[in-house]
Short mmCIF file of C-alpha atoms and ligand atoms in Angstrom, two decimals:
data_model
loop_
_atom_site.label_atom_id
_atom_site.label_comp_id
_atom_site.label_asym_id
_atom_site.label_seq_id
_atom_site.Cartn_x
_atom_site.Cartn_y
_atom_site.Cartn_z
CA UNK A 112 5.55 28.86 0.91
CA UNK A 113 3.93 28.62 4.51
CA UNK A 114 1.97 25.96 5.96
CA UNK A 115 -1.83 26.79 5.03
CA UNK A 116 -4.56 25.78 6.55
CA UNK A 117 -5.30 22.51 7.93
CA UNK A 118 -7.25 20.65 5.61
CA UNK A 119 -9.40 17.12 6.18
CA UNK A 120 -7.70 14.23 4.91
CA UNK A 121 -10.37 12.12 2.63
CA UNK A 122 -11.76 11.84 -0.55
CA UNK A 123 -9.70 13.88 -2.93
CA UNK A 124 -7.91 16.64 -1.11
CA UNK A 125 -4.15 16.39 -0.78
CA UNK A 126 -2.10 16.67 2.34
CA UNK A 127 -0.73 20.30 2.89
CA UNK A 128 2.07 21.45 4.93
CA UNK A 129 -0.86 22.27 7.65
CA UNK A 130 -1.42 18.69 8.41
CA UNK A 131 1.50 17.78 9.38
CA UNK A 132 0.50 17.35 12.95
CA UNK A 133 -2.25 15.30 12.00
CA UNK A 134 -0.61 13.02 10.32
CA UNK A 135 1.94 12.87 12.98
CA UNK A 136 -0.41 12.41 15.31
CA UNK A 137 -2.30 9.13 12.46
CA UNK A 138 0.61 7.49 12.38
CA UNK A 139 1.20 7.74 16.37
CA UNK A 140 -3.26 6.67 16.96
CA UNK A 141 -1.75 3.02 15.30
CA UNK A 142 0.25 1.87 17.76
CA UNK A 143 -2.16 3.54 20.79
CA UNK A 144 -3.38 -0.73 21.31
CA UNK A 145 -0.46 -1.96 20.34
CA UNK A 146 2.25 -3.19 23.32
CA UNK A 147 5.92 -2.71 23.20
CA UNK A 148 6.43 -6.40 22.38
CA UNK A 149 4.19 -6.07 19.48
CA UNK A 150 5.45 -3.44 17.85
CA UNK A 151 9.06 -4.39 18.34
CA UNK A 152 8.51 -8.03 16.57
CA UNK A 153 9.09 -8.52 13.15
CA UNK A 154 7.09 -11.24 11.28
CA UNK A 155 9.31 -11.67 7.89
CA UNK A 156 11.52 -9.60 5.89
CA UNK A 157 9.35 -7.86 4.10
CA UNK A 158 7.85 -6.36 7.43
CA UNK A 159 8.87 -3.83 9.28
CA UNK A 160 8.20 -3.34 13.10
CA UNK A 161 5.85 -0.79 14.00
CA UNK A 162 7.45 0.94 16.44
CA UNK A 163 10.55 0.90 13.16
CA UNK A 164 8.05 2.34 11.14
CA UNK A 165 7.27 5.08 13.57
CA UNK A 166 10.90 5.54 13.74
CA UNK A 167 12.37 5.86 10.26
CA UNK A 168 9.35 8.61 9.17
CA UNK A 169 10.61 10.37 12.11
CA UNK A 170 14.20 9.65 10.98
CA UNK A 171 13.14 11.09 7.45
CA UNK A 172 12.10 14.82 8.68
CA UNK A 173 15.29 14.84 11.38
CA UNK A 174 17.53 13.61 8.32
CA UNK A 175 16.35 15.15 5.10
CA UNK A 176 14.67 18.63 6.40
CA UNK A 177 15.93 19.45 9.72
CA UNK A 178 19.87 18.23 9.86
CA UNK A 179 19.98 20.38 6.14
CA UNK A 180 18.02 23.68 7.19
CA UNK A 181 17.93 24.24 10.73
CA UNK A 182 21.73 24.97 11.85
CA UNK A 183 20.80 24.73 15.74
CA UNK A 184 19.04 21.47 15.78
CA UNK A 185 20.28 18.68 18.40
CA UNK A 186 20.07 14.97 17.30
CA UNK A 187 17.99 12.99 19.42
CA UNK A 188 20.52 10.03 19.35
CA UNK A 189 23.49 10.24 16.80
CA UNK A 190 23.18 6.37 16.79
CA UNK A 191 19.31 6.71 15.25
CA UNK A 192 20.64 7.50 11.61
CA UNK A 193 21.75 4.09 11.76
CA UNK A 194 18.68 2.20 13.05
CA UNK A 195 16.20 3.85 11.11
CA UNK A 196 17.77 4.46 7.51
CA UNK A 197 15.56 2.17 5.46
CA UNK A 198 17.41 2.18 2.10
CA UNK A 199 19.28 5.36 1.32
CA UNK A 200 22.42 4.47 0.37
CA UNK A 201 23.33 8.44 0.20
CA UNK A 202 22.77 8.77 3.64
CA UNK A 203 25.33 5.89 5.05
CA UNK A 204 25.28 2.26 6.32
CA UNK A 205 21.69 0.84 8.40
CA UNK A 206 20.70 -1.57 10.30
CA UNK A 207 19.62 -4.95 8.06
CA UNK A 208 16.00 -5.03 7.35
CA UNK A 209 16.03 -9.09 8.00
CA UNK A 210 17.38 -7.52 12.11
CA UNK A 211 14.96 -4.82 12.23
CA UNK A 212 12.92 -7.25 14.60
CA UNK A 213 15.76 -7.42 17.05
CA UNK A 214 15.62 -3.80 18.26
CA UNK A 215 14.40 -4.63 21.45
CA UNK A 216 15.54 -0.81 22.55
CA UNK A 217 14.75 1.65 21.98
CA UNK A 218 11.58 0.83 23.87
CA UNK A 219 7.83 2.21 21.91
CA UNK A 220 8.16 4.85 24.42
CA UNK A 221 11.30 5.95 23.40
CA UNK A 222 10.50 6.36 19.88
CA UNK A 223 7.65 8.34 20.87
CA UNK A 224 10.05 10.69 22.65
CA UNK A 225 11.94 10.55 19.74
CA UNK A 226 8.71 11.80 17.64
CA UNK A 227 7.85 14.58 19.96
CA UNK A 228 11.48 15.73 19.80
CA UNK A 229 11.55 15.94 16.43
CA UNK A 230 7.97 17.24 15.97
CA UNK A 231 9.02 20.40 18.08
CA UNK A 232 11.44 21.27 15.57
CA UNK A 233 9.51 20.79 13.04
CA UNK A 234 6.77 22.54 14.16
CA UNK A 235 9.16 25.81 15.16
CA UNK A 236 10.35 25.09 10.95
CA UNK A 237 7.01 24.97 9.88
CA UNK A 238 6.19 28.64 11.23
CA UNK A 239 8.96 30.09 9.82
CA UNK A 240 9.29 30.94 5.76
CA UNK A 241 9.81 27.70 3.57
CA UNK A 242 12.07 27.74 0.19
CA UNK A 243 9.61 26.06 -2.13
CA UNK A 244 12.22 23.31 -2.30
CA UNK A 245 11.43 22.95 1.63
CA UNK A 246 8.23 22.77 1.11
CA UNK A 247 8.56 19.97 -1.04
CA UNK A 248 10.64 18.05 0.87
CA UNK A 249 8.19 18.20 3.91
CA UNK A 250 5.31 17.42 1.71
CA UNK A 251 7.22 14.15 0.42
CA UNK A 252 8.19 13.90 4.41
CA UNK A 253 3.92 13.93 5.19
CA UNK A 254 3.07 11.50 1.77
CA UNK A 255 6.31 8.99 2.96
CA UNK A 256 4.41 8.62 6.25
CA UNK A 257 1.08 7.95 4.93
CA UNK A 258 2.75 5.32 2.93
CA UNK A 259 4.61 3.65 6.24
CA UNK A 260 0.86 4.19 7.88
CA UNK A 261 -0.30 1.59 5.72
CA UNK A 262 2.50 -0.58 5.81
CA UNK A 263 2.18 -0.74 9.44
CA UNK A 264 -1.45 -2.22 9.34
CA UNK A 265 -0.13 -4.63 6.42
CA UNK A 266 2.98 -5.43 8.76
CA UNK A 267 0.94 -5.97 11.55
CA UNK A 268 -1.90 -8.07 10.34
CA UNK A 269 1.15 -10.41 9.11
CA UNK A 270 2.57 -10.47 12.37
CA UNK A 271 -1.02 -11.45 13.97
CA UNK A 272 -1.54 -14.04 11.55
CA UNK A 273 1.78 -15.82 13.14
CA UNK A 274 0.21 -15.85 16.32
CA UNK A 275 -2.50 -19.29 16.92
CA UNK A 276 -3.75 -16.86 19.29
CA UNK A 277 -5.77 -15.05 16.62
CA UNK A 278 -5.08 -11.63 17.89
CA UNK A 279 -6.93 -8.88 16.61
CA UNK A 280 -5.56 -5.33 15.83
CA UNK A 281 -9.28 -3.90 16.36
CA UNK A 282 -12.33 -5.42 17.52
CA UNK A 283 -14.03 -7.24 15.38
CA UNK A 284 -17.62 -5.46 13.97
CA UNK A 285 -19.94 -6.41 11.11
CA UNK A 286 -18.81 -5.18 7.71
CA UNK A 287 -20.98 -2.68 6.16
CA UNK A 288 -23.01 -3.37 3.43
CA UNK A 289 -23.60 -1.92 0.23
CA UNK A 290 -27.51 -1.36 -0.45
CA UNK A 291 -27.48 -3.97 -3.50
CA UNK A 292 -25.07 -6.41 -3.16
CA UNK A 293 -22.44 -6.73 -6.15
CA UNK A 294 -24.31 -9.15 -8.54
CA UNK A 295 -22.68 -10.00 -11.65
CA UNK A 296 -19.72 -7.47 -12.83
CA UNK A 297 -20.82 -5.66 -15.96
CA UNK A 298 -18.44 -4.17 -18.54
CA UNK A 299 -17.46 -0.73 -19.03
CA UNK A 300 -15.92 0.27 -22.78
CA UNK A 301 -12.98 3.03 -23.30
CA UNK A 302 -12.67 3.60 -27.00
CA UNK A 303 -8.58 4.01 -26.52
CA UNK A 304 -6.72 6.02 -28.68
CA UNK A 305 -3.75 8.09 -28.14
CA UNK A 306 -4.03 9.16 -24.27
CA UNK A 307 -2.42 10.84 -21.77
CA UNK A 308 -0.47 8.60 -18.95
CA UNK A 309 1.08 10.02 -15.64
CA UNK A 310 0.63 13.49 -13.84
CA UNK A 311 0.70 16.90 -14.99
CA UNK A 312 -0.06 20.46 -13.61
CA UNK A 313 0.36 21.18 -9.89
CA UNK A 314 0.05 19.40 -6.75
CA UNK A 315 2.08 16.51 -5.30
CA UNK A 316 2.90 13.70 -6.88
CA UNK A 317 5.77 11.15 -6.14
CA UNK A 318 8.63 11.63 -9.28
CA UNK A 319 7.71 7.91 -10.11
CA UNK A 320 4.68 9.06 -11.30
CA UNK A 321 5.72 11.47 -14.35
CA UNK A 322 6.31 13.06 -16.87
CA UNK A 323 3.22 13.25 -18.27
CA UNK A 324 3.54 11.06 -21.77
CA UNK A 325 1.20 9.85 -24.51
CA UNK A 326 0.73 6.21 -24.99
CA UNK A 327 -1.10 4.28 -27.42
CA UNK A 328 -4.09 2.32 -26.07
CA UNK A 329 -6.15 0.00 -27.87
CA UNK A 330 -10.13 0.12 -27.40
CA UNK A 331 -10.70 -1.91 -23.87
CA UNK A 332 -13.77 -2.87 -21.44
CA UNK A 333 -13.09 -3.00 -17.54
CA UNK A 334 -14.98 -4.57 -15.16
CA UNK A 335 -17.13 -2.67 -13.06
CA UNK A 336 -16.00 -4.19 -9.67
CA UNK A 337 -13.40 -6.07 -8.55
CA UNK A 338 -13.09 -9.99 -8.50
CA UNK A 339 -15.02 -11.28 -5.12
CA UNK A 340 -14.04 -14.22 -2.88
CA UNK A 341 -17.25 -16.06 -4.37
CA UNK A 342 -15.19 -15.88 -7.79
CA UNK A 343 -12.52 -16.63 -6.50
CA UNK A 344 -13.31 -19.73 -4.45
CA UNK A 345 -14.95 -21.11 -8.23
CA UNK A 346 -11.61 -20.72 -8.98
CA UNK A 347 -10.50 -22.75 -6.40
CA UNK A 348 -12.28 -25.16 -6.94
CA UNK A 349 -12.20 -25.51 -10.63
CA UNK A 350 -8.50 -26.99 -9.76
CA UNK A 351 -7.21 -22.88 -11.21
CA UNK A 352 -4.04 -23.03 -8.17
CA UNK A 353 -2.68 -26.14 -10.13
CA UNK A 354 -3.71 -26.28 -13.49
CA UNK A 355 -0.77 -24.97 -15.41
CA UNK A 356 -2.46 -23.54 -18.68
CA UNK A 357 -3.56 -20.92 -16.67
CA UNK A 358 0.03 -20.06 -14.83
CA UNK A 359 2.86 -17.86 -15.41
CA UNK A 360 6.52 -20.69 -15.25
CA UNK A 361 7.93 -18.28 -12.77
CA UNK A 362 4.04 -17.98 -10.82
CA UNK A 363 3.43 -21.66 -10.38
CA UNK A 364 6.76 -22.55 -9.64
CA UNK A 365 6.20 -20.10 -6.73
CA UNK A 366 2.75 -21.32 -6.00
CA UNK A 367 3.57 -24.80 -5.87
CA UNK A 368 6.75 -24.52 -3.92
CA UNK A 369 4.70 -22.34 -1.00
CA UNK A 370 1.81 -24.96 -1.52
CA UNK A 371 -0.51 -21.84 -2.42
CA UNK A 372 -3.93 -23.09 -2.58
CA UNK A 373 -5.96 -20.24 -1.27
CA UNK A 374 -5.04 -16.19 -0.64
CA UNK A 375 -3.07 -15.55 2.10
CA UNK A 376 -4.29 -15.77 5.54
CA UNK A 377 -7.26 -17.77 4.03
CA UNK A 378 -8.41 -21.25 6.16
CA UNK A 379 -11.30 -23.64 6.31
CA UNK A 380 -12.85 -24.41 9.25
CA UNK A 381 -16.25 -26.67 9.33
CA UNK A 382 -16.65 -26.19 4.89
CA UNK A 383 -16.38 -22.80 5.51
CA UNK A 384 -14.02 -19.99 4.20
CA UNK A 385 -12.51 -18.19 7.07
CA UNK A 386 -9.48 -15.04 7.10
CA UNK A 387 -7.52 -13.54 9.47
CA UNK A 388 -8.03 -10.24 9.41
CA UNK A 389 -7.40 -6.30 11.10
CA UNK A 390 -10.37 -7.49 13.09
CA UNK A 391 -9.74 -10.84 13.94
CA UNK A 392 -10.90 -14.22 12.11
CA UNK A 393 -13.57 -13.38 10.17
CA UNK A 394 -15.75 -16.15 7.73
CA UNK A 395 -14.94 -14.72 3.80
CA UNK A 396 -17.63 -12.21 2.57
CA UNK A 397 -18.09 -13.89 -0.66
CA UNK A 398 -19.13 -11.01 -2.11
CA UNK A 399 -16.28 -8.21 -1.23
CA UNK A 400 -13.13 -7.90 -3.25
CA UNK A 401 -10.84 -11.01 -2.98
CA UNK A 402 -7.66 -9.48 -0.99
CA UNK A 403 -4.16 -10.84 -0.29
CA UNK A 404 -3.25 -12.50 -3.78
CA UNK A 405 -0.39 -12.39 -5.67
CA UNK A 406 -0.02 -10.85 -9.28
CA UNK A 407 1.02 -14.23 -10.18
CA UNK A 408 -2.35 -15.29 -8.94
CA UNK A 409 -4.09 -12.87 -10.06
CA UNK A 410 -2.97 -13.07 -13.52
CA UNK A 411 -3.69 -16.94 -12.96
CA UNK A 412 -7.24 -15.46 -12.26
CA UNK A 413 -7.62 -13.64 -15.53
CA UNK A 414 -6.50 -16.24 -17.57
CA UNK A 415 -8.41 -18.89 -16.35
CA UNK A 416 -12.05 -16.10 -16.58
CA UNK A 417 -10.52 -15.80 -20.48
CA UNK A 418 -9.74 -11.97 -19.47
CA UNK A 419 -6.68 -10.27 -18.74
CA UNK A 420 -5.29 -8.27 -16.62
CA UNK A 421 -6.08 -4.34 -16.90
CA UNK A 422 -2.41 -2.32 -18.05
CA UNK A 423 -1.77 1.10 -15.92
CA UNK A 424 -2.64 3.44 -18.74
CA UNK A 425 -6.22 1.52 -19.14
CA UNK A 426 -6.57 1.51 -15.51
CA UNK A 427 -5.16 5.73 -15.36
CA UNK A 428 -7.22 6.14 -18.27
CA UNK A 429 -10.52 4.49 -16.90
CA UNK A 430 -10.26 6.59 -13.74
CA UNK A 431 -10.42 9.81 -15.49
CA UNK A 432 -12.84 11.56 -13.66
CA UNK A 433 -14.23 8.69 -11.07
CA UNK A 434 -14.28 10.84 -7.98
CA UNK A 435 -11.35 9.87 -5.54
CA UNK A 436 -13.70 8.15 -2.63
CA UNK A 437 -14.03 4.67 -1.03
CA UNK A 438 -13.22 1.94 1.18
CA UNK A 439 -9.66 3.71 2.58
CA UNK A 440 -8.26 3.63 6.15
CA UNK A 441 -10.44 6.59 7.12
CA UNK A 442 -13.68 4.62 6.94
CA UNK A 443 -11.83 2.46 9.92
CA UNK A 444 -13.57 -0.72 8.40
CA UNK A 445 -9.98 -2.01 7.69
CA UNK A 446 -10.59 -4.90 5.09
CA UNK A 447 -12.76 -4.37 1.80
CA UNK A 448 -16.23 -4.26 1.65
CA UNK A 449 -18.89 -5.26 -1.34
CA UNK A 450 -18.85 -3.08 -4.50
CA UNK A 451 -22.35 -1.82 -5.34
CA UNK A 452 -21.81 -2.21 -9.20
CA UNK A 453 -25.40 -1.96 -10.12
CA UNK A 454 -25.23 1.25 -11.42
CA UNK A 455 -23.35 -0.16 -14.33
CA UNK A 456 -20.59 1.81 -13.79
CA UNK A 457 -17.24 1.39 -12.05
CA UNK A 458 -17.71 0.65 -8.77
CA UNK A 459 -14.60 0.54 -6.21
CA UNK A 460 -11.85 1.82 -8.00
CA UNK A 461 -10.44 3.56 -5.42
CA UNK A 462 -9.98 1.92 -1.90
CA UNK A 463 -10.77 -1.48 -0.88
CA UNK A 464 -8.16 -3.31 -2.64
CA UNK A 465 -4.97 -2.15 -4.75
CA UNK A 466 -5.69 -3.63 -8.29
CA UNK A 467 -2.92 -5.82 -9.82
CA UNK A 468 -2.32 -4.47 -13.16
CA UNK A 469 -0.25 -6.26 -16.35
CA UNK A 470 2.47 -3.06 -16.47
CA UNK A 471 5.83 -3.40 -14.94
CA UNK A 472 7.02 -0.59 -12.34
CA UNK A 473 9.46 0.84 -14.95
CA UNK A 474 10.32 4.95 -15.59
CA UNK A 475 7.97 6.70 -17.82
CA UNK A 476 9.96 8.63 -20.88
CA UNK A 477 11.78 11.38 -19.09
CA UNK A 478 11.88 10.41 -15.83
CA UNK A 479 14.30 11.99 -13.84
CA UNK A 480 14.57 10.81 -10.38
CA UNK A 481 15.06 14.30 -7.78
CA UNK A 482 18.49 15.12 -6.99
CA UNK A 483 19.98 14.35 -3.52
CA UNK A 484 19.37 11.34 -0.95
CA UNK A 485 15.57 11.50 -1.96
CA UNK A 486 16.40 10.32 -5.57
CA UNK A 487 16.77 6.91 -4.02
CA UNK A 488 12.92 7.03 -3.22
CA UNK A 489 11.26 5.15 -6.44
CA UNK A 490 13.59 5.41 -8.99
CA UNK A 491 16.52 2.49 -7.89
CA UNK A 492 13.31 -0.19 -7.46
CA UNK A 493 12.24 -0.22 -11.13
CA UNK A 494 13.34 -3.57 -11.77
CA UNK A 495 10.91 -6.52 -11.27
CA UNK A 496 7.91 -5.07 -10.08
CA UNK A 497 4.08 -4.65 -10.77
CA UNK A 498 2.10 -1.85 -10.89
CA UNK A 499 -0.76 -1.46 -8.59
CA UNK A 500 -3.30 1.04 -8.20
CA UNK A 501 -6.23 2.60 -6.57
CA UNK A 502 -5.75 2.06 -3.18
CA UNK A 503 -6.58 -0.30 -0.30
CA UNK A 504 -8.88 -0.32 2.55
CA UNK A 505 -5.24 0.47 4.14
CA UNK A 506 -4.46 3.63 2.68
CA UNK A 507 -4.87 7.02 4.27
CA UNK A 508 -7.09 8.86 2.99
CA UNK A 509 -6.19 11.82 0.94
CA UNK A 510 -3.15 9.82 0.02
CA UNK A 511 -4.45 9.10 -3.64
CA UNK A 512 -4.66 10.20 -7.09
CA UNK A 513 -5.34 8.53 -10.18
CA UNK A 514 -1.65 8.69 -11.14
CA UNK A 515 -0.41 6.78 -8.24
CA UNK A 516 1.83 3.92 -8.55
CA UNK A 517 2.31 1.53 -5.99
CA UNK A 518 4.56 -1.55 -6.80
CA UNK A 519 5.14 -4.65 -5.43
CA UNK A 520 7.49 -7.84 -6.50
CA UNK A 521 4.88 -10.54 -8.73
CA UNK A 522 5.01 -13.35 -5.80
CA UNK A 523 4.08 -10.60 -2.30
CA UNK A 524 1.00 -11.26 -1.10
CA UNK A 525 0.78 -9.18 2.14
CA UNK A 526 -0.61 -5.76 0.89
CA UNK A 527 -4.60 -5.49 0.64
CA UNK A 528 -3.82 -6.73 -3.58
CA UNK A 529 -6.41 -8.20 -5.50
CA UNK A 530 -7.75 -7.21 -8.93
CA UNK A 531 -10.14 -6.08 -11.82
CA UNK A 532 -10.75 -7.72 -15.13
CA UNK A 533 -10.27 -6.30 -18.21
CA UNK A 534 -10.74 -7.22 -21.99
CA UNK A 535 -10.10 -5.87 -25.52
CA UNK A 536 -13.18 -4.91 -27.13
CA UNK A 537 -14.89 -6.55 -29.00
FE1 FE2 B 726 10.34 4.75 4.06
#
């Protein structure tokens, strides 16, 4: 396989080999406001720096594609392997992620030299004849950086919300409005049956996210939006944080040990509902997509509407044929917007907010993970994790499909998460 054409990056298409300079060059447009101090700081574990996450996708091309195939590449720095290895035990011993914060060198610039070093080779690789394996590897290379893109606006908005300062990561500018406002959420019924769950046929997909299986799923309505802020603040104040009958043990242990009482990066100033957000403090839209809970919350949430939480096959099932478009990175709003879900419908399911669902991350019957260092990429986290899906106002676009998995431990709160309701039918 060659690279082929260059193709946009939205709605539905998929990344090809032909983009890889744009999405280089995506992940590099992040940082362009960003100063070396800010993108060396790291705000909690969980986070990575942003010039790290430029880094280790550059450390992924220069240690799983080039080192491998190209016999006269030079190492940019023979010390980088240790820096920027995020978790692949294969590959040797890192840097700890709680220290990633203390790499005061190399400086941004640095690491940008360190991207255009690699790019070069990569580029001089990409006009040259790929094994199909190659190919593959690159294309997982291109999808791995799309996923660190996001992280670094999720990192970053975590590190501004530190700061009293209020920084914003973009100026601030009024979120666009759907024509009809979301109203009420209607229902939408599935009939169930014996279905189809995960990918088949061609085209990338991460190995997390297959085989293809049947699973049996009872008859099931879904909301046609996502839960809003309004919702959620009659939650709030309908006592739902510490009322227990609505609480996972392990979720309100959490909740009332971090005094959760609203999402995260939520405050009140003068009766009002304010957030920090991508674009600075912003007063809560109460009518877009709640954003920054918890599955513990959000499963809190359901309970306390008398609803439940949507599993992945519903939710895989539900998409079907809902065209891949919405709220994603590319629309450069950067936090969700209202769902028009007048049309009765489902409105939103892609973009906006990843939607907590009730499955855990585990391997679907046959998984195998890939051989090699890049087996380490899904398969060793399928302990203790939730399923999300659909996307976030975060997400790259042309990074989704309606097989995608993204996971995330019950009590994380950082990621644009919220949620849709579901219900057995009637
Ligand atoms: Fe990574």
């Amino acid at each position: 396989m060659t690279s082929s054409s260059s193709t946009p990056l939205k709605g539905s298409v998929s990344i090809a080999l032909g983009d890889y300079a744009l999405v280089r060059s995506q992940s590099l447009a992040l940082t362009d406001h960003l100063s070396d101090a800010e993108a060396t700081v790291q705000s909690m574990e969980d986070a990575s720096p942003a010039k790290w996450h430029l880094a280790h996708t550059t450390w992924f091309f220069e240690t799983f594609v080039l080192e491998p195939n190209v016999s006269d590449y030079t190492l940019f720095d023979d010390k980088y392997c240790y820096l920027f290895n995020s978790y692949y035990d294969a590959v040797g011993e890192r840097h700890p992620r709680p220290r990633r914060g203390m790499l005061a060198r190399p400086t941004l610039d640095e690491v940008r030299d360190y991207r255009a070093h690699v790019d070069e080779a990569m580029e001089t690789l990409l006009a040259s004849t790929l094994s199909p394996e190659l190919a593959t590897l690159i294309e997982l290379g291109l999808h791995h950086e799309q996923q660190h893109q996001e992280l670094l606006l999720t990192d970053i908005l975590h590190l501004f919300a530190q700061n009293p300062l209020r920084p914003a990561f973009a100026p601030a500018v009024p979120l666009e409005m759907t024509n009809k406002g979301t109203g009420d959420a209607g229902w939408v019924s599935f009939d169930g049956g014996r279905l189809p769950l995960g990918a088949s046929g061609d085209g990338f997909r991460f190995d997390c996210e297959g085989p293809c299986h049947e699973v049996l799923v009872q008859p099931f309505e879904l909301a046609t939006r996502a839960v809003t802020n309004r919702e959620w603040i009659t939650f709030m104040e309908a006592g739902g944080y510490r009322d227990p009958q609505y609480w996972l043990s392990d979720g309100l242990a959490i909740a009332t040990e971090r005094e959760w009482h609203a999402p995260l990066y939520w405050y009140q100033q003068d009766d009002i509902w304010w957030s920090l957000t991508l674009r600075g403090p912003q007063p809560v839209h109460l009518d877009a997509p709640v954003a920054h809970v918890s599955f513990y919350e959000a499963d809190a949430f359901a309970t306390w509407a008398g609803m439940r939480l949507p599993s992945e096959a519903e939710w895989e099932h539900a998409a079907g044929d809902v065209e891949i478009e919405g709220n994603f990175a590319s629309s450069n709003m950067l936090r969700p917007r209202p769902q028009d879900a007048s049309a009765g419908d489902l409105a939103g399911l892609y973009g906006d907010v990843w939607e907590w669902t009730g499955s855990p991350f585990t391997s679907y019957p046959g998984f195998k993970p890939a051989s090699g260092a890049v087996g380490e990429y899904n398969g060793k986290f399928m302990s203790g994790q939730m399923v999300l899906r659909g996307g976030s106002c975060a997400t790259p676009g042309g990074h989704m499909r309606a097989t995608y998995r993204n996971f995330f431990h019950p009590d994380k709160r950082w990621q644009f998460s919220g949620l849709r309701l579901a219900r057995d039918a009637a």
